Coordinates of C-alpha atoms in Angstrom, one line a residue:
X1 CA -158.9 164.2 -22.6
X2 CA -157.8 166.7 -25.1
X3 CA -159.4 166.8 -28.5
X4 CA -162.6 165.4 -27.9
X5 CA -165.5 167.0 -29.0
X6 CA -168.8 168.0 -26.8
X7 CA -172.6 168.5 -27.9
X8 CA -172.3 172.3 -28.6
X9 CA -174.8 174.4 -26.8
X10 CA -172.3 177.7 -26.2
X11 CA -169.3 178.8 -28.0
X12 CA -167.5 179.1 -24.8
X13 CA -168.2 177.2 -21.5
X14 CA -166.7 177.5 -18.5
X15 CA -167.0 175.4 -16.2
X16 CA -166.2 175.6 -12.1
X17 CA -162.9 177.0 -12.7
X18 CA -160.4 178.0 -9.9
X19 CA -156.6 179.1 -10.4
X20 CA -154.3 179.6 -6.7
X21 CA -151.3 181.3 -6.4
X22 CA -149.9 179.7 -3.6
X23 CA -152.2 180.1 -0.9
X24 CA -153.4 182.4 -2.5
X25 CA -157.0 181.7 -4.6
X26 CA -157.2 184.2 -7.1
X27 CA -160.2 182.6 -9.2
X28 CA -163.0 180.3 -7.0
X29 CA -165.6 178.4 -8.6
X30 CA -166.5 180.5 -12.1
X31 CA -168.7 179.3 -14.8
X32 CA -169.8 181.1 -17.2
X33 CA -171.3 180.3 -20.6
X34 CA -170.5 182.4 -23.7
X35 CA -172.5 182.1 -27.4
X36 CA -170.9 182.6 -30.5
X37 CA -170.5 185.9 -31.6
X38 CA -171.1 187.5 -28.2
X39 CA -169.3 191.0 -26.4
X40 CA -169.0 189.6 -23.3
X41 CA -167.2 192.1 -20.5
X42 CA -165.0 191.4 -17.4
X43 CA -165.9 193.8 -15.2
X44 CA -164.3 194.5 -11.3
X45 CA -161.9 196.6 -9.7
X46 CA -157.8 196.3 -10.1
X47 CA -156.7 192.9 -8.3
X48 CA -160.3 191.1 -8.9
X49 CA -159.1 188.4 -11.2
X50 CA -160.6 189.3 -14.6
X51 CA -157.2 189.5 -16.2
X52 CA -156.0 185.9 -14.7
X53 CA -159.6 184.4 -15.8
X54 CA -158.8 185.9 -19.5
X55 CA -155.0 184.4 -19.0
X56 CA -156.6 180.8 -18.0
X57 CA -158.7 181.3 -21.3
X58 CA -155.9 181.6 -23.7
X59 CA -153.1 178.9 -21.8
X60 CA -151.6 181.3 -20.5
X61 CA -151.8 180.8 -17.3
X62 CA -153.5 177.0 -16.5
X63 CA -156.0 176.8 -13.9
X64 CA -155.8 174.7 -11.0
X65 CA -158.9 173.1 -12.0
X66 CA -162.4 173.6 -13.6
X67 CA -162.7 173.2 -18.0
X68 CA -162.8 175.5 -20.4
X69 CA -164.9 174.1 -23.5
X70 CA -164.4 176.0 -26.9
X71 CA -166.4 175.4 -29.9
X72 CA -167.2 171.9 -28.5
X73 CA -163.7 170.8 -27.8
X74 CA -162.1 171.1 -24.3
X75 CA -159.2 173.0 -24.4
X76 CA -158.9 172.8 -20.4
X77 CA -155.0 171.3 -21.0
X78 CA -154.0 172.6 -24.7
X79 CA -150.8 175.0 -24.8
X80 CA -151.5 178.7 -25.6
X81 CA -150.4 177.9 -29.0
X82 CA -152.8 175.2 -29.9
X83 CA -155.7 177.8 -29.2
X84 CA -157.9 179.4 -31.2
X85 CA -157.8 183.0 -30.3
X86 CA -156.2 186.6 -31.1
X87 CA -155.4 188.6 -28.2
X88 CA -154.9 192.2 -28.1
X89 CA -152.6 193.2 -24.9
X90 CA -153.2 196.8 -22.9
X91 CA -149.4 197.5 -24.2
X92 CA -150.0 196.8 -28.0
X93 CA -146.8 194.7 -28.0
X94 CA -146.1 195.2 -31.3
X95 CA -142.5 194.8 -32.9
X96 CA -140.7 198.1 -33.2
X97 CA -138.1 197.0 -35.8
X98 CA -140.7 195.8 -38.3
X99 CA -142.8 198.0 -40.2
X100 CA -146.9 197.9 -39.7
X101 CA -147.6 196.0 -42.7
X102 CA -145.0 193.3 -41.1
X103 CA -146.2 193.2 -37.5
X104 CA -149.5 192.5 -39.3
X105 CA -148.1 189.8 -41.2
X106 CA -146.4 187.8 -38.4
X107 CA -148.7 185.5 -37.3
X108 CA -149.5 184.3 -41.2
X109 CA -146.5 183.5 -42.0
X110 CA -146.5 180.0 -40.6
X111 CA -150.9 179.0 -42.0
X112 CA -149.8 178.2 -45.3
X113 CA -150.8 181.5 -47.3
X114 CA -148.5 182.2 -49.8
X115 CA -146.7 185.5 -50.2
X116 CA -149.3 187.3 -52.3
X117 CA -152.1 186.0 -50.0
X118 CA -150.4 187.1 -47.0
X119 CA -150.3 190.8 -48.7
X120 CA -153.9 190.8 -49.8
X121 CA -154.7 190.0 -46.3
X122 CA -152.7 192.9 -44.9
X123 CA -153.7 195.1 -47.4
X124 CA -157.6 193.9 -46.9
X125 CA -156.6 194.9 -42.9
X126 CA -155.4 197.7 -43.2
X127 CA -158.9 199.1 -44.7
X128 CA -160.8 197.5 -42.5
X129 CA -159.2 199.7 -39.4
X130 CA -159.6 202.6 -41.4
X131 CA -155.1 203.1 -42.0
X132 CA -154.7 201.7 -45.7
X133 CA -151.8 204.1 -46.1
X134 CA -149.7 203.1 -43.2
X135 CA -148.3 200.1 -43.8
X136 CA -144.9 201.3 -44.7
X137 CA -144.6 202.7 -41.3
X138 CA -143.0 201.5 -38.5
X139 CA -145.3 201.8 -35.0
X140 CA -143.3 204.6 -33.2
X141 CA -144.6 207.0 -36.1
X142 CA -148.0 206.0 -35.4
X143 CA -150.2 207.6 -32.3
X144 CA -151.6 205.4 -29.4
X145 CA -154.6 205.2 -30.8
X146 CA -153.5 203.8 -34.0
X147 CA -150.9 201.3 -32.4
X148 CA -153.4 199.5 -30.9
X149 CA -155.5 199.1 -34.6
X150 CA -152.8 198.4 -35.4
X151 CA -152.7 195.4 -32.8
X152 CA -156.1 194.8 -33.2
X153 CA -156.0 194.1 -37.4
X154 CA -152.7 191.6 -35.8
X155 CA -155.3 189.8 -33.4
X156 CA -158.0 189.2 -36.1
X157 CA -155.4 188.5 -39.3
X158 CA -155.7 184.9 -39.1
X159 CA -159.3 184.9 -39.0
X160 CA -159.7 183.1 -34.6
X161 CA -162.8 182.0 -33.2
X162 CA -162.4 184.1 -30.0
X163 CA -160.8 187.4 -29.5
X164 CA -159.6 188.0 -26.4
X165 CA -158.9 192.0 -25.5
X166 CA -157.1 192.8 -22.5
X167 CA -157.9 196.7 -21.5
X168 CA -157.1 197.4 -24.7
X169 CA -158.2 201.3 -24.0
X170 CA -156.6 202.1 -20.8
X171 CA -153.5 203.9 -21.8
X172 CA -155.1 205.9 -24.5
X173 CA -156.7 209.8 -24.0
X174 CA -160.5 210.1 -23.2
X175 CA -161.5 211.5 -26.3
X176 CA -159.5 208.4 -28.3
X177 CA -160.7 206.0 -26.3
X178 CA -164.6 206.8 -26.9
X179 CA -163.9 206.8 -31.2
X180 CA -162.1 203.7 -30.4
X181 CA -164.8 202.0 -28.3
X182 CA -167.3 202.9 -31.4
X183 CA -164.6 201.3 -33.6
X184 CA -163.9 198.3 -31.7
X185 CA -167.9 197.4 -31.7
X186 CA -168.3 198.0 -34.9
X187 CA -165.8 196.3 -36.2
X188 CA -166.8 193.2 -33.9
X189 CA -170.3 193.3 -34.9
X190 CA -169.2 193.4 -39.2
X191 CA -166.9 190.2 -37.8
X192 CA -169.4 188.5 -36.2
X193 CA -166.3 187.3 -33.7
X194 CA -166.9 186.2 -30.1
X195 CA -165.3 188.7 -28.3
X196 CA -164.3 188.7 -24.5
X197 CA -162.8 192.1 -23.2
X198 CA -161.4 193.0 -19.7
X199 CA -161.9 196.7 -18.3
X200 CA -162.3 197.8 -14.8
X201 CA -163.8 201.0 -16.8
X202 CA -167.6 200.8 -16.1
X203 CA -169.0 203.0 -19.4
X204 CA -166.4 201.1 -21.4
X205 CA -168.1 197.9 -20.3
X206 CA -171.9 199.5 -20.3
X207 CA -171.3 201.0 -24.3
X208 CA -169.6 198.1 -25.6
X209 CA -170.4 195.0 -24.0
X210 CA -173.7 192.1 -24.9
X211 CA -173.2 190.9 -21.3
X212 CA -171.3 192.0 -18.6
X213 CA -169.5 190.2 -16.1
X214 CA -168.8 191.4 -12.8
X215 CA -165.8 190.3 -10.8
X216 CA -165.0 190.7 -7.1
X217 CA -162.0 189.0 -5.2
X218 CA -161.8 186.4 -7.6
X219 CA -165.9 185.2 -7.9
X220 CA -168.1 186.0 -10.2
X221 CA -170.9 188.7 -8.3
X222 CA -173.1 189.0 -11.7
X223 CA -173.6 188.2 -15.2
X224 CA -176.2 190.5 -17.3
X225 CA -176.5 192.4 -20.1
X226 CA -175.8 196.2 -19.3
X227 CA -179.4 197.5 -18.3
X228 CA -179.6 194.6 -15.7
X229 CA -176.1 195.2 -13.8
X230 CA -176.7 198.7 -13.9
X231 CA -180.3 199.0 -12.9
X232 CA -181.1 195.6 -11.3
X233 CA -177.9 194.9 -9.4
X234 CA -177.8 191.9 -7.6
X235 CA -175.6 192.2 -4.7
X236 CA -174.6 195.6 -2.6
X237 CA -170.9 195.5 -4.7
X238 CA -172.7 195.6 -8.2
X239 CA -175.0 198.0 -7.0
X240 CA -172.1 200.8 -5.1
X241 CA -168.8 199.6 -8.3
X242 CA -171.4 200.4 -11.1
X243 CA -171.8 203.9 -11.5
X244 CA -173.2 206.3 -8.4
X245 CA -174.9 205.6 -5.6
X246 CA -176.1 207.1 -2.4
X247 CA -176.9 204.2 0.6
X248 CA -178.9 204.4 3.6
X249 CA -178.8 201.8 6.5
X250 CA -182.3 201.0 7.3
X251 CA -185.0 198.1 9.2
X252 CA -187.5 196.2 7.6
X253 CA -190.6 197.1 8.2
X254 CA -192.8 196.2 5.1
X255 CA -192.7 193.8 2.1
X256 CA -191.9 197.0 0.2
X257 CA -191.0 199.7 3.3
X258 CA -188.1 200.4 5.0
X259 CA -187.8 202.8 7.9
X260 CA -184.7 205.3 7.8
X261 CA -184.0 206.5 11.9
X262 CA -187.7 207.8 11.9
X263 CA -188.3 207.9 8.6
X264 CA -190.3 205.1 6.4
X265 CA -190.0 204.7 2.6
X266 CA -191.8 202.9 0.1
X267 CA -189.2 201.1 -1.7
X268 CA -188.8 198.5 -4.6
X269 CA -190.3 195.0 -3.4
X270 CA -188.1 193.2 -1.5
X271 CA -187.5 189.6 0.1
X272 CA -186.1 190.5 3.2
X273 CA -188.1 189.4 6.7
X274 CA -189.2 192.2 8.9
X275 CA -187.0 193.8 11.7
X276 CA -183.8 193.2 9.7
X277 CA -181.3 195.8 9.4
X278 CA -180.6 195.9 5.4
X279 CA -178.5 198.6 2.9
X280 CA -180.5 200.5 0.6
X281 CA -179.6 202.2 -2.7
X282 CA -180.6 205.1 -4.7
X283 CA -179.1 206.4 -7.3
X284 CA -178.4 209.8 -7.9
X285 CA -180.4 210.4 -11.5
X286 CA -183.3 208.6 -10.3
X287 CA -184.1 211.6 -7.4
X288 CA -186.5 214.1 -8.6
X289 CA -186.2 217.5 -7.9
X290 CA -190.1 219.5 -6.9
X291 CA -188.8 223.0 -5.9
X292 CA -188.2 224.8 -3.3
X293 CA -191.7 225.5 -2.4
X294 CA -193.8 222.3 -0.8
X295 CA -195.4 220.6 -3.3
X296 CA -199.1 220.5 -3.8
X297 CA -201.2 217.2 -2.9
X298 CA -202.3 217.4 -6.4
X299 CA -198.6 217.5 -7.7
X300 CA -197.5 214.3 -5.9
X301 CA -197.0 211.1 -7.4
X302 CA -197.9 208.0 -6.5
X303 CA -194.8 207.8 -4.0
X304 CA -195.8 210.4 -1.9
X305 CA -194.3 209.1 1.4
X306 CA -191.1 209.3 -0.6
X307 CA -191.1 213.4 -0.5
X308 CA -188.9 215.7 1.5
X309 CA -187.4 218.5 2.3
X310 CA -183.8 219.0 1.9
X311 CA -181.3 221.5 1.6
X312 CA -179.2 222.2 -1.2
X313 CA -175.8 222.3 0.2
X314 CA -173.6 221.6 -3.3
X315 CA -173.8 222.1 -6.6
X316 CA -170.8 220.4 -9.4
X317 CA -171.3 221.4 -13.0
X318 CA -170.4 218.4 -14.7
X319 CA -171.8 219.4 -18.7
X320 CA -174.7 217.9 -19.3
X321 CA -175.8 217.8 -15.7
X322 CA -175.3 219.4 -12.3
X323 CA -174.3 216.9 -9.2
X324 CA -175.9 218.1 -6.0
X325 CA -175.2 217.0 -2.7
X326 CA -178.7 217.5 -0.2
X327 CA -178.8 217.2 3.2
X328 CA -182.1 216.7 5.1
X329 CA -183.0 215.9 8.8
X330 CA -185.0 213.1 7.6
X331 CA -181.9 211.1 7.0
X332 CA -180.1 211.9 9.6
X333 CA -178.3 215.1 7.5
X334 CA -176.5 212.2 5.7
X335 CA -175.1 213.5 2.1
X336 CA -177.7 212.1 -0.2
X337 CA -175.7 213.1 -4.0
X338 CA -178.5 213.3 -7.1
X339 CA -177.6 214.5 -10.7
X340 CA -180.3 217.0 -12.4
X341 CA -180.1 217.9 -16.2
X342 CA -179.2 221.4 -16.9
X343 CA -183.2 222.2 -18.0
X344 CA -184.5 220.9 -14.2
X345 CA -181.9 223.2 -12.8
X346 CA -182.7 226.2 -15.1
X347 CA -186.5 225.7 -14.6
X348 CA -186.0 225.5 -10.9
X349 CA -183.8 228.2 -10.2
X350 CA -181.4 225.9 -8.3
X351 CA -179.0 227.8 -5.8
X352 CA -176.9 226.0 -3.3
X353 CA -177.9 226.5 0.2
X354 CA -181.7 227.0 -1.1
X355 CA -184.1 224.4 0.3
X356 CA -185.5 221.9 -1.8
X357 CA -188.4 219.3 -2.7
X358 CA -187.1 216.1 -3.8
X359 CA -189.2 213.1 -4.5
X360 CA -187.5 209.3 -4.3
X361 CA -189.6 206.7 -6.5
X362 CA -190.3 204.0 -4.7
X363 CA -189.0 201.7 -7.8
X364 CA -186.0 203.1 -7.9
X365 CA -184.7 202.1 -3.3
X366 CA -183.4 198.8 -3.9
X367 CA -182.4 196.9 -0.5
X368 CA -179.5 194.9 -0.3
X369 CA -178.0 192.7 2.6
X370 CA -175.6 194.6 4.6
X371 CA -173.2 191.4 4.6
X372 CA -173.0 192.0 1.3
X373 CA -170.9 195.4 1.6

């Protein structure tokens, strides 16, 4: 029943929650608990269901069933309006007609604040996004960038519980969207508001987020902060949607072995039974580049079944680092891509077509269950 209040161990609980479209399901079974104060990310490619799990959050599209529990209350049933939320939209979806100081005010209108209140709190806004001088405005003088702080100071005016931010980033320039990412933490941290934020952008969710969740085809493949997604994925999607990776096909042969065609790796410990056919994972910064003359015993590391000979058959200069593609007869001449700093390419004298030394740290080949592709 609405309205009744739970023992409070999370801010946000939710709680085996599934929403259909027809026959289509495009949520199946998520829970997820989120604490007060908390940057939590929705993570997964276009069509995954992050965006309808953040509508089912704010009422504005019900579930089919499962609770959502807020602050101790269950707000599984309440109307969109009843919530306690600010939502910032990927389109800003601010009013044209009214000026910036007026779109801010719109939603404290109705709270009770009188007239002078309701400036102070505009005025106290605007600062806080860093545009005290643009209230006057109206929002088709203002950039993209500063439409959606704009939306943003709108969201947070009346002071909600939850924050809701729906790819709030996407239609803004690469360089804006960075200073904004900085500006949206920061200004999340100084509110101390729990904050849940949809991206399919993967270093938007790795910079900003406490916790990322990671969505595929509607279920939940994930939840961890940003270090474990990224380097202790759970699942083959995690591993191959977050960021580069090269993968092998390979058999079991060890505890922590795998054998490649003829060749056997040490790899990461794993808890697959011998003789199974598994994916394994490696991702590109992790590869170590030796030279291109055979390394001595005495320069090996503690990996040293992990070293071989490849040739260098591609070099992309991407800044701060240089993406090679090697190919070597030990796998098969499958592409393996690795990424070396602009120093280890320097000090090496790296050329494409040269051969080169590579080492793979053991640590670093994670196996994964090929039904998991």
């Amino acid at each position: 029943m609405d309205g009744i209040k739970e023992p409070q161990s999370s801010y946000l609980s939710i709680k085996n929650l599934w929403k259909s479209f027809g026959s289509f399901i495009a949520l199946e079974d998520v829970s997820l608990d989120i604490q007060e104060g908390e940057f939590v990310c929705f993570l997964g490619p276009s069509g995954c269901g992050k965006t309808t799990l953040l509508r089912a959050i704010a009422g504005l599209d019900l579930q089919t069933r499962g609770r959502l529990v807020q602050a101790g209350k269950d707000i599984s049933n309440l109307p969109a309006s009843e919530r306690d939320y600010g939502i910032v939209f990927q389109s800003y979806a601010l009013f044209p007609n009214l000026t910036i100081e007026k779109n801010i005010a719109f939603g404290l209108e109705n709270t009770g604040r009188t007239k002078n209140e309701i400036e102070q709190r505009v005025a106290e806004l605007l600062q806080l996004i860093g545009l005290p001088d643009q209230g006057p405005k109206y929002p088709a003088q203002l950039s993209g960038g500063q439409q959606q702080r704009i939306a943003l100071a709108r969201a947070i005016a009346s002071g909600p519980g939850l924050l809701l931010l729906d790819e709030p980033l996407s239609a803004l320039d690469a360089k804006v969207r960075v200073y904004l990412r900085h500006e949206i933490k920061t200004l999340q941290q100084k509110l101390g508001v729990t904050t849940i934020m949809v991206t399919h952008d993967q270093e938007e969710a790795l910079s900003m987020a406490d916790r990322i969740v990671v969505i595929n085809e509607g279920k939940v493949e994930q939840i961890g902060t940003p270090n474990e997604v990224y380097c202790k994925p759970e699942t083959l999607f995690v591993a191959d949607f977050i960021g580069e990776m090269t993968q092998f096909r390979g058999i079991i042969t060890g505890k922590s072995s795998i054998k490649i065609g003829n060749t056997e790796l040490n790899t990461a410990a794993h808890q697959f039974d011998e003789g199974r056919e598994v994916s394994l994972t490696i991702r590109p910064e992790d590869i170590i580049p030796l030279g291109a003359k055979p390394p001595t015993k005495n320069g090996l590391s503690n990996s040293r079944n992990n070293v071989f000979s490849t040739k260098l058959v591609e070099m992309e200069f991407l800044g701060s680092f240089w993406r090679c593609k090697l190919k070597s007869d030990e796998f098969s001449q499958a592409l393996v891509t690795a990424d070396f700093s602009v120093n280890a390419v320097r000090r090496l004298s790296l050329e494409p077509n040269q051969n080169l030394w590579i080492e793979l740290p053991s640590e670093s080949i994670l196996a994964f269950d090929n039904q998991a592709a």
